[in-house]
Amino acid sequence: MPRDTVLELRQYTLRGGQRDTLISMFERQFLEPLNAVGARVLGTFRDLDDPDRFVWIRGFDDMIARKTALAAFYEGPIWIAHRTAANATIVDSDNVLLLRPESPGEGFKSAGEVAGDESIIGANIYYLGDVEPSQFATFFEHNVLPRLSAAGIRPIATLVSEESTNNYPRLPIRERDRAFIWFTRWANVAAEEAFAGRFSTWSGWRDSAPESVLPALMRKPERLRLMPTTRSVLR
């Protein structure tokens, strides 16, 4: 699988009852054309906590490739032919985080691995504010990752905000929201819920956090529980 150095986490708010309509259109009309121009669709999901939320992830070789791929698709014949129908299902499509692997090799290493029929993808999003991503990553590595490992949990990717200027401004992103995200695969919803219950009882894991990291720990992380669609590579 290509090692994408730039990724987008895209969360769309849809009109009531339109999620399956958009997913069907996306998988039938847009999936192959996006991949063909270099906007690799890594995962497409139903948000288990919001019936009107469609979430997807795509990756690019780099920022230059992103600009070229997005121009090729959104200014090309496929999108022009279907954009009215697609946009009719969407209330908002601007909830987008531009990301990069936290360190080389920490992108999605296992997309396409065999997974159970009930598997879901979980994402925990920490909003950093002014905290340096490298400082938070060090804290995560030393204070959180060992607890995850002890519980048998292996992140399949750790991503941080890509802070380059949006080079395709026709598609807005959340440029002011800096984030650190770890993703993992759960065997089923019950497994994720069991972990969430255990996580809520963990005590002391923030005790040694340096003062510079504390602002990123003031709020609970955003928790996504994502059910892969039929054609999602990441599952």
PDB file of C-alpha atoms in Angstrom:
ATOM      1  CA  MET A   1       0.000   0.000   0.000  1.00  0.00           C
ATOM      2  CA  PRO A   2       1.368   3.502  -0.821  1.00  0.00           C
ATOM      3  CA  ARG A   3       2.787   5.454   2.111  1.00  0.00           C
ATOM      4  CA  ASP A   4       0.578   8.533   2.019  1.00  0.00           C
ATOM      5  CA  THR A   5       2.318  11.582   3.506  1.00  0.00           C
ATOM      6  CA  VAL A   6      -0.795  13.790   3.381  1.00  0.00           C
ATOM      7  CA  LEU A   7      -4.262  12.632   4.424  1.00  0.00           C
ATOM      8  CA  GLU A   8      -7.718  14.080   4.904  1.00  0.00           C
ATOM      9  CA  LEU A   9     -10.250  12.991   7.512  1.00  0.00           C
ATOM     10  CA  ARG A  10     -13.571  14.156   6.077  1.00  0.00           C
ATOM     11  CA  GLN A  11     -16.779  14.160   8.144  1.00  0.00           C
ATOM     12  CA  TYR A  12     -19.898  15.091   6.178  1.00  0.00           C
ATOM     13  CA  THR A  13     -23.196  16.074   7.756  1.00  0.00           C
ATOM     14  CA  LEU A  14     -25.975  14.835   5.490  1.00  0.00           C
ATOM     15  CA  ARG A  15     -29.650  15.532   5.033  1.00  0.00           C
ATOM     16  CA  GLY A  16     -31.972  13.190   6.872  1.00  0.00           C
ATOM     17  CA  GLY A  17     -32.190   9.739   5.318  1.00  0.00           C
ATOM     18  CA  GLN A  18     -29.603  10.500   2.629  1.00  0.00           C
ATOM     19  CA  ARG A  19     -26.535   8.650   3.919  1.00  0.00           C
ATOM     20  CA  ASP A  20     -27.101   5.435   1.988  1.00  0.00           C
ATOM     21  CA  THR A  21     -27.922   7.474  -1.118  1.00  0.00           C
ATOM     22  CA  LEU A  22     -24.575   9.268  -0.956  1.00  0.00           C
ATOM     23  CA  ILE A  23     -22.630   6.110  -0.112  1.00  0.00           C
ATOM     24  CA  SER A  24     -24.144   4.297  -3.088  1.00  0.00           C
ATOM     25  CA  MET A  25     -23.329   7.212  -5.387  1.00  0.00           C
ATOM     26  CA  PHE A  26     -19.829   7.539  -3.962  1.00  0.00           C
ATOM     27  CA  GLU A  27     -18.962   3.874  -4.396  1.00  0.00           C
ATOM     28  CA  ARG A  28     -20.538   3.657  -7.847  1.00  0.00           C
ATOM     29  CA  GLN A  29     -19.430   6.967  -9.382  1.00  0.00           C
ATOM     30  CA  PHE A  30     -16.518   8.492  -7.462  1.00  0.00           C
ATOM     31  CA  LEU A  31     -14.331   5.786  -5.945  1.00  0.00           C
ATOM     32  CA  GLU A  32     -12.367   4.650  -8.999  1.00  0.00           C
ATOM     33  CA  PRO A  33     -12.024   8.152 -10.514  1.00  0.00           C
ATOM     34  CA  LEU A  34     -10.618   9.532  -7.249  1.00  0.00           C
ATOM     35  CA  ASN A  35      -8.121   6.693  -6.998  1.00  0.00           C
ATOM     36  CA  ALA A  36      -7.176   7.120 -10.645  1.00  0.00           C
ATOM     37  CA  VAL A  37      -6.083  10.754 -10.203  1.00  0.00           C
ATOM     38  CA  GLY A  38      -4.073  10.037  -7.043  1.00  0.00           C
ATOM     39  CA  ALA A  39      -6.623  10.926  -4.350  1.00  0.00           C
ATOM     40  CA  ARG A  40      -6.546   7.458  -2.806  1.00  0.00           C
ATOM     41  CA  VAL A  41      -9.713   6.580  -0.904  1.00  0.00           C
ATOM     42  CA  LEU A  42      -8.474   4.664   2.134  1.00  0.00           C
ATOM     43  CA  GLY A  43     -11.737   4.267   4.007  1.00  0.00           C
ATOM     44  CA  THR A  44     -15.449   5.061   3.807  1.00  0.00           C
ATOM     45  CA  PHE A  45     -17.651   4.757   6.874  1.00  0.00           C
ATOM     46  CA  ARG A  46     -20.990   5.168   8.552  1.00  0.00           C
ATOM     47  CA  ASP A  47     -20.645   7.014  11.860  1.00  0.00           C
ATOM     48  CA  LEU A  48     -22.276   4.717  14.414  1.00  0.00           C
ATOM     49  CA  ASP A  49     -23.211   7.662  16.631  1.00  0.00           C
ATOM     50  CA  ASP A  50     -24.857   9.851  13.995  1.00  0.00           C
ATOM     51  CA  PRO A  51     -27.202   8.498  11.300  1.00  0.00           C
ATOM     52  CA  ASP A  52     -26.601  11.608   9.208  1.00  0.00           C
ATOM     53  CA  ARG A  53     -22.801  11.481   9.219  1.00  0.00           C
ATOM     54  CA  PHE A  54     -20.638  10.002   6.446  1.00  0.00           C
ATOM     55  CA  VAL A  55     -16.914   9.817   7.186  1.00  0.00           C
ATOM     56  CA  TRP A  56     -14.129   9.086   4.748  1.00  0.00           C
ATOM     57  CA  ILE A  57     -10.352   9.226   4.556  1.00  0.00           C
ATOM     58  CA  ARG A  58      -8.184   9.833   1.528  1.00  0.00           C
ATOM     59  CA  GLY A  59      -4.453  10.064   1.053  1.00  0.00           C
ATOM     60  CA  PHE A  60      -1.938  11.680  -1.286  1.00  0.00           C
ATOM     61  CA  ASP A  61       1.753  11.308  -2.024  1.00  0.00           C
ATOM     62  CA  ASP A  62       2.419  14.897  -0.871  1.00  0.00           C
ATOM     63  CA  MET A  63       0.895  18.385  -0.946  1.00  0.00           C
ATOM     64  CA  ILE A  64       1.785  18.975  -4.594  1.00  0.00           C
ATOM     65  CA  ALA A  65       0.124  15.694  -5.552  1.00  0.00           C
ATOM     66  CA  ARG A  66      -2.919  16.708  -3.494  1.00  0.00           C
ATOM     67  CA  LYS A  67      -3.399  19.922  -5.458  1.00  0.00           C
ATOM     68  CA  THR A  68      -3.001  18.126  -8.775  1.00  0.00           C
ATOM     69  CA  ALA A  69      -5.354  15.285  -7.842  1.00  0.00           C
ATOM     70  CA  LEU A  70      -8.096  17.513  -6.462  1.00  0.00           C
ATOM     71  CA  ALA A  71      -8.015  19.784  -9.487  1.00  0.00           C
ATOM     72  CA  ALA A  72      -8.181  16.775 -11.818  1.00  0.00           C
ATOM     73  CA  PHE A  73     -11.215  15.348 -10.049  1.00  0.00           C
ATOM     74  CA  TYR A  74     -13.264  18.381  -9.017  1.00  0.00           C
ATOM     75  CA  GLU A  75     -12.693  20.196 -12.301  1.00  0.00           C
ATOM     76  CA  GLY A  76     -13.185  17.035 -14.328  1.00  0.00           C
ATOM     77  CA  PRO A  77     -16.194  15.502 -16.063  1.00  0.00           C
ATOM     78  CA  ILE A  78     -17.177  12.905 -13.442  1.00  0.00           C
ATOM     79  CA  TRP A  79     -17.673  15.367 -10.596  1.00  0.00           C
ATOM     80  CA  ILE A  80     -19.264  17.986 -12.848  1.00  0.00           C
ATOM     81  CA  ALA A  81     -21.791  15.404 -14.058  1.00  0.00           C
ATOM     82  CA  HIS A  82     -22.754  14.233 -10.572  1.00  0.00           C
ATOM     83  CA  ARG A  83     -22.044  17.130  -8.225  1.00  0.00           C
ATOM     84  CA  THR A  84     -25.616  18.441  -8.139  1.00  0.00           C
ATOM     85  CA  ALA A  85     -26.980  15.069  -7.071  1.00  0.00           C
ATOM     86  CA  ALA A  86     -24.184  14.565  -4.532  1.00  0.00           C
ATOM     87  CA  ASN A  87     -24.477  18.041  -3.047  1.00  0.00           C
ATOM     88  CA  ALA A  88     -28.222  17.585  -2.677  1.00  0.00           C
ATOM     89  CA  THR A  89     -27.538  14.969   0.019  1.00  0.00           C
ATOM     90  CA  ILE A  90     -25.103  17.149   2.003  1.00  0.00           C
ATOM     91  CA  VAL A  91     -25.727  19.812   4.639  1.00  0.00           C
ATOM     92  CA  ASP A  92     -22.026  20.454   5.347  1.00  0.00           C
ATOM     93  CA  SER A  93     -18.778  19.096   3.913  1.00  0.00           C
ATOM     94  CA  ASP A  94     -16.268  21.479   5.513  1.00  0.00           C
ATOM     95  CA  ASN A  95     -15.481  19.356   8.601  1.00  0.00           C
ATOM     96  CA  VAL A  96     -12.109  18.273   7.264  1.00  0.00           C
ATOM     97  CA  LEU A  97      -8.773  17.782   9.008  1.00  0.00           C
ATOM     98  CA  LEU A  98      -5.623  17.865   6.891  1.00  0.00           C
ATOM     99  CA  LEU A  99      -3.181  15.373   8.400  1.00  0.00           C
ATOM    100  CA  ARG A 100       0.159  13.641   8.084  1.00  0.00           C
ATOM    101  CA  PRO A 101       1.681  10.580   9.782  1.00  0.00           C
ATOM    102  CA  GLU A 102       3.043  11.504  13.219  1.00  0.00           C
ATOM    103  CA  SER A 103       6.369  10.011  12.138  1.00  0.00           C
ATOM    104  CA  PRO A 104       7.546   8.056   9.077  1.00  0.00           C
ATOM    105  CA  GLY A 105       5.748   4.733   8.876  1.00  0.00           C
ATOM    106  CA  GLU A 106       2.959   5.762  11.263  1.00  0.00           C
ATOM    107  CA  GLY A 107       0.311   6.188   8.569  1.00  0.00           C
ATOM    108  CA  PHE A 108      -2.222   3.479   7.799  1.00  0.00           C
ATOM    109  CA  LYS A 109       0.024   0.458   7.540  1.00  0.00           C
ATOM    110  CA  SER A 110      -2.692  -2.171   7.585  1.00  0.00           C
ATOM    111  CA  ALA A 111      -5.481  -1.041   5.303  1.00  0.00           C
ATOM    112  CA  GLY A 112      -6.689  -4.051   3.399  1.00  0.00           C
ATOM    113  CA  GLU A 113      -5.813  -6.568   6.118  1.00  0.00           C
ATOM    114  CA  VAL A 114      -8.381  -9.291   6.606  1.00  0.00           C
ATOM    115  CA  ALA A 115     -10.864  -8.209   9.270  1.00  0.00           C
ATOM    116  CA  GLY A 116     -13.967  -9.749  10.747  1.00  0.00           C
ATOM    117  CA  ASP A 117     -17.377  -8.950   9.358  1.00  0.00           C
ATOM    118  CA  GLU A 118     -18.246  -7.008  12.519  1.00  0.00           C
ATOM    119  CA  SER A 119     -15.008  -5.033  12.784  1.00  0.00           C
ATOM    120  CA  ILE A 120     -15.101  -1.265  13.159  1.00  0.00           C
ATOM    121  CA  ILE A 121     -12.493   1.487  13.071  1.00  0.00           C
ATOM    122  CA  GLY A 122     -12.081   3.727  16.096  1.00  0.00           C
ATOM    123  CA  ALA A 123     -10.503   7.173  16.137  1.00  0.00           C
ATOM    124  CA  ASN A 124      -9.555   9.256  19.170  1.00  0.00           C
ATOM    125  CA  ILE A 125      -8.943  12.899  18.291  1.00  0.00           C
ATOM    126  CA  TYR A 126      -7.028  15.155  20.700  1.00  0.00           C
ATOM    127  CA  TYR A 127      -7.211  18.850  19.847  1.00  0.00           C
ATOM    128  CA  LEU A 128      -3.814  20.396  20.499  1.00  0.00           C
ATOM    129  CA  GLY A 129      -4.417  24.128  20.485  1.00  0.00           C
ATOM    130  CA  ASP A 130      -0.931  25.604  20.736  1.00  0.00           C
ATOM    131  CA  VAL A 131       0.696  22.376  21.949  1.00  0.00           C
ATOM    132  CA  GLU A 132       3.513  21.204  19.716  1.00  0.00           C
ATOM    133  CA  PRO A 133       2.584  17.907  17.991  1.00  0.00           C
ATOM    134  CA  SER A 134       6.015  16.415  18.730  1.00  0.00           C
ATOM    135  CA  GLN A 135       5.593  17.106  22.460  1.00  0.00           C
ATOM    136  CA  PHE A 136       2.173  15.512  22.544  1.00  0.00           C
ATOM    137  CA  ALA A 137       3.427  12.544  20.519  1.00  0.00           C
ATOM    138  CA  THR A 138       6.201  11.986  23.076  1.00  0.00           C
ATOM    139  CA  PHE A 139       3.672  12.135  25.901  1.00  0.00           C
ATOM    140  CA  PHE A 140       1.425   9.659  24.048  1.00  0.00           C
ATOM    141  CA  GLU A 141       4.330   7.287  23.422  1.00  0.00           C
ATOM    142  CA  HIS A 142       5.450   7.270  27.053  1.00  0.00           C
ATOM    143  CA  ASN A 143       2.158   7.549  28.951  1.00  0.00           C
ATOM    144  CA  VAL A 144      -0.648   6.172  26.794  1.00  0.00           C
ATOM    145  CA  LEU A 145       0.851   3.675  24.373  1.00  0.00           C
ATOM    146  CA  PRO A 146       2.232   1.363  27.105  1.00  0.00           C
ATOM    147  CA  ARG A 147      -1.237   1.131  28.660  1.00  0.00           C
ATOM    148  CA  LEU A 148      -2.747   0.366  25.270  1.00  0.00           C
ATOM    149  CA  SER A 149      -0.130  -2.311  24.617  1.00  0.00           C
ATOM    150  CA  ALA A 150      -0.734  -3.877  28.024  1.00  0.00           C
ATOM    151  CA  ALA A 151      -4.418  -4.093  27.134  1.00  0.00           C
ATOM    152  CA  GLY A 152      -3.611  -5.770  23.803  1.00  0.00           C
ATOM    153  CA  ILE A 153      -4.539  -2.713  21.744  1.00  0.00           C
ATOM    154  CA  ARG A 154      -2.425  -1.745  18.750  1.00  0.00           C
ATOM    155  CA  PRO A 155      -2.973   1.562  16.945  1.00  0.00           C
ATOM    156  CA  ILE A 156      -3.050   1.131  13.178  1.00  0.00           C
ATOM    157  CA  ALA A 157      -2.125   4.783  12.574  1.00  0.00           C
ATOM    158  CA  THR A 158      -1.149   7.907  14.483  1.00  0.00           C
ATOM    159  CA  LEU A 159      -1.646  11.167  12.623  1.00  0.00           C
ATOM    160  CA  VAL A 160      -1.119  14.853  13.363  1.00  0.00           C
ATOM    161  CA  SER A 161      -2.193  18.007  11.591  1.00  0.00           C
ATOM    162  CA  GLU A 162      -0.434  18.860   8.357  1.00  0.00           C
ATOM    163  CA  GLU A 163       0.172  22.577   8.839  1.00  0.00           C
ATOM    164  CA  SER A 164       0.851  23.510   5.239  1.00  0.00           C
ATOM    165  CA  THR A 165      -1.472  26.091   3.736  1.00  0.00           C
ATOM    166  CA  ASN A 166      -4.487  24.570   2.032  1.00  0.00           C
ATOM    167  CA  ASN A 167      -3.325  24.519  -1.589  1.00  0.00           C
ATOM    168  CA  TYR A 168      -6.778  23.747  -2.993  1.00  0.00           C
ATOM    169  CA  PRO A 169      -8.917  26.377  -1.219  1.00  0.00           C
ATOM    170  CA  ARG A 170     -11.975  25.465  -3.265  1.00  0.00           C
ATOM    171  CA  LEU A 171     -12.320  22.680  -0.673  1.00  0.00           C
ATOM    172  CA  PRO A 172     -12.144  24.232   2.835  1.00  0.00           C
ATOM    173  CA  ILE A 173     -10.411  22.521   5.745  1.00  0.00           C
ATOM    174  CA  ARG A 174     -10.322  23.242   9.480  1.00  0.00           C
ATOM    175  CA  GLU A 175      -7.020  25.086   9.305  1.00  0.00           C
ATOM    176  CA  ARG A 176      -7.187  26.401  12.889  1.00  0.00           C
ATOM    177  CA  ASP A 177      -7.863  23.022  14.515  1.00  0.00           C
ATOM    178  CA  ARG A 178      -4.579  21.221  15.195  1.00  0.00           C
ATOM    179  CA  ALA A 179      -5.007  17.586  16.181  1.00  0.00           C
ATOM    180  CA  PHE A 180      -3.345  14.326  17.168  1.00  0.00           C
ATOM    181  CA  ILE A 181      -5.334  11.210  16.226  1.00  0.00           C
ATOM    182  CA  TRP A 182      -4.785   7.548  16.920  1.00  0.00           C
ATOM    183  CA  PHE A 183      -6.783   4.944  15.057  1.00  0.00           C
ATOM    184  CA  THR A 184      -7.322   1.305  15.843  1.00  0.00           C
ATOM    185  CA  ARG A 185      -9.369  -1.625  14.607  1.00  0.00           C
ATOM    186  CA  TRP A 186     -11.902  -3.212  16.944  1.00  0.00           C
ATOM    187  CA  ALA A 187     -13.260  -6.720  16.430  1.00  0.00           C
ATOM    188  CA  ASN A 188     -16.788  -5.428  17.013  1.00  0.00           C
ATOM    189  CA  VAL A 189     -18.736  -2.656  18.703  1.00  0.00           C
ATOM    190  CA  ALA A 190     -18.737  -4.497  22.028  1.00  0.00           C
ATOM    191  CA  ALA A 191     -14.922  -4.593  22.059  1.00  0.00           C
ATOM    192  CA  GLU A 192     -14.710  -0.840  21.529  1.00  0.00           C
ATOM    193  CA  GLU A 193     -17.301  -0.178  24.206  1.00  0.00           C
ATOM    194  CA  ALA A 194     -15.435  -2.413  26.649  1.00  0.00           C
ATOM    195  CA  PHE A 195     -12.241  -0.449  26.055  1.00  0.00           C
ATOM    196  CA  ALA A 196     -14.051   2.873  26.468  1.00  0.00           C
ATOM    197  CA  GLY A 197     -15.294   1.649  29.824  1.00  0.00           C
ATOM    198  CA  ARG A 198     -11.783   0.655  30.911  1.00  0.00           C
ATOM    199  CA  PHE A 199     -10.275   3.885  29.614  1.00  0.00           C
ATOM    200  CA  SER A 200     -12.686   5.925  31.729  1.00  0.00           C
ATOM    201  CA  THR A 201     -11.301   4.223  34.853  1.00  0.00           C
ATOM    202  CA  TRP A 202      -7.610   4.790  34.103  1.00  0.00           C
ATOM    203  CA  SER A 203      -6.069   6.923  36.813  1.00  0.00           C
ATOM    204  CA  GLY A 204      -2.781   8.755  36.956  1.00  0.00           C
ATOM    205  CA  TRP A 205      -1.837   8.614  33.298  1.00  0.00           C
ATOM    206  CA  ARG A 206      -1.679  12.424  33.098  1.00  0.00           C
ATOM    207  CA  ASP A 207       0.327  12.873  36.304  1.00  0.00           C
ATOM    208  CA  SER A 208       3.681  13.243  34.578  1.00  0.00           C
ATOM    209  CA  ALA A 209       2.416  15.278  31.642  1.00  0.00           C
ATOM    210  CA  PRO A 210       4.651  18.301  31.110  1.00  0.00           C
ATOM    211  CA  GLU A 211       2.941  21.637  31.563  1.00  0.00           C
ATOM    212  CA  SER A 212       3.355  22.360  27.877  1.00  0.00           C
ATOM    213  CA  VAL A 213       1.083  19.389  27.014  1.00  0.00           C
ATOM    214  CA  LEU A 214      -1.694  20.032  29.545  1.00  0.00           C
ATOM    215  CA  PRO A 215      -3.828  22.307  27.307  1.00  0.00           C
ATOM    216  CA  ALA A 216      -4.367  19.355  24.935  1.00  0.00           C
ATOM    217  CA  LEU A 217      -5.638  17.234  27.834  1.00  0.00           C
ATOM    218  CA  MET A 218      -8.183  19.698  29.197  1.00  0.00           C
ATOM    219  CA  ARG A 219     -10.989  18.264  27.095  1.00  0.00           C
ATOM    220  CA  LYS A 220     -11.869  14.671  26.441  1.00  0.00           C
ATOM    221  CA  PRO A 221     -10.822  13.407  23.032  1.00  0.00           C
ATOM    222  CA  GLU A 222     -13.395  13.251  20.269  1.00  0.00           C
ATOM    223  CA  ARG A 223     -14.330   9.595  19.839  1.00  0.00           C
ATOM    224  CA  LEU A 224     -15.383   8.215  16.457  1.00  0.00           C
ATOM    225  CA  ARG A 225     -16.828   4.741  15.948  1.00  0.00           C
ATOM    226  CA  LEU A 226     -16.813   4.005  12.246  1.00  0.00           C
ATOM    227  CA  MET A 227     -18.519   1.136  10.438  1.00  0.00           C
ATOM    228  CA  PRO A 228     -16.818   0.405   7.093  1.00  0.00           C
ATOM    229  CA  THR A 229     -18.994   0.523   4.003  1.00  0.00           C
ATOM    230  CA  THR A 230     -19.028  -2.366   1.563  1.00  0.00           C
ATOM    231  CA  ARG A 231     -16.105  -1.108  -0.517  1.00  0.00           C
ATOM    232  CA  SER A 232     -13.974   0.467   2.203  1.00  0.00           C
ATOM    233  CA  VAL A 233     -10.325  -0.585   1.952  1.00  0.00           C
ATOM    234  CA  LEU A 234      -9.759   0.218   5.619  1.00  0.00           C
ATOM    235  CA  ARG A 235     -11.875  -2.106   7.719  1.00  0.00           C
TER     236      ARG A 235
END
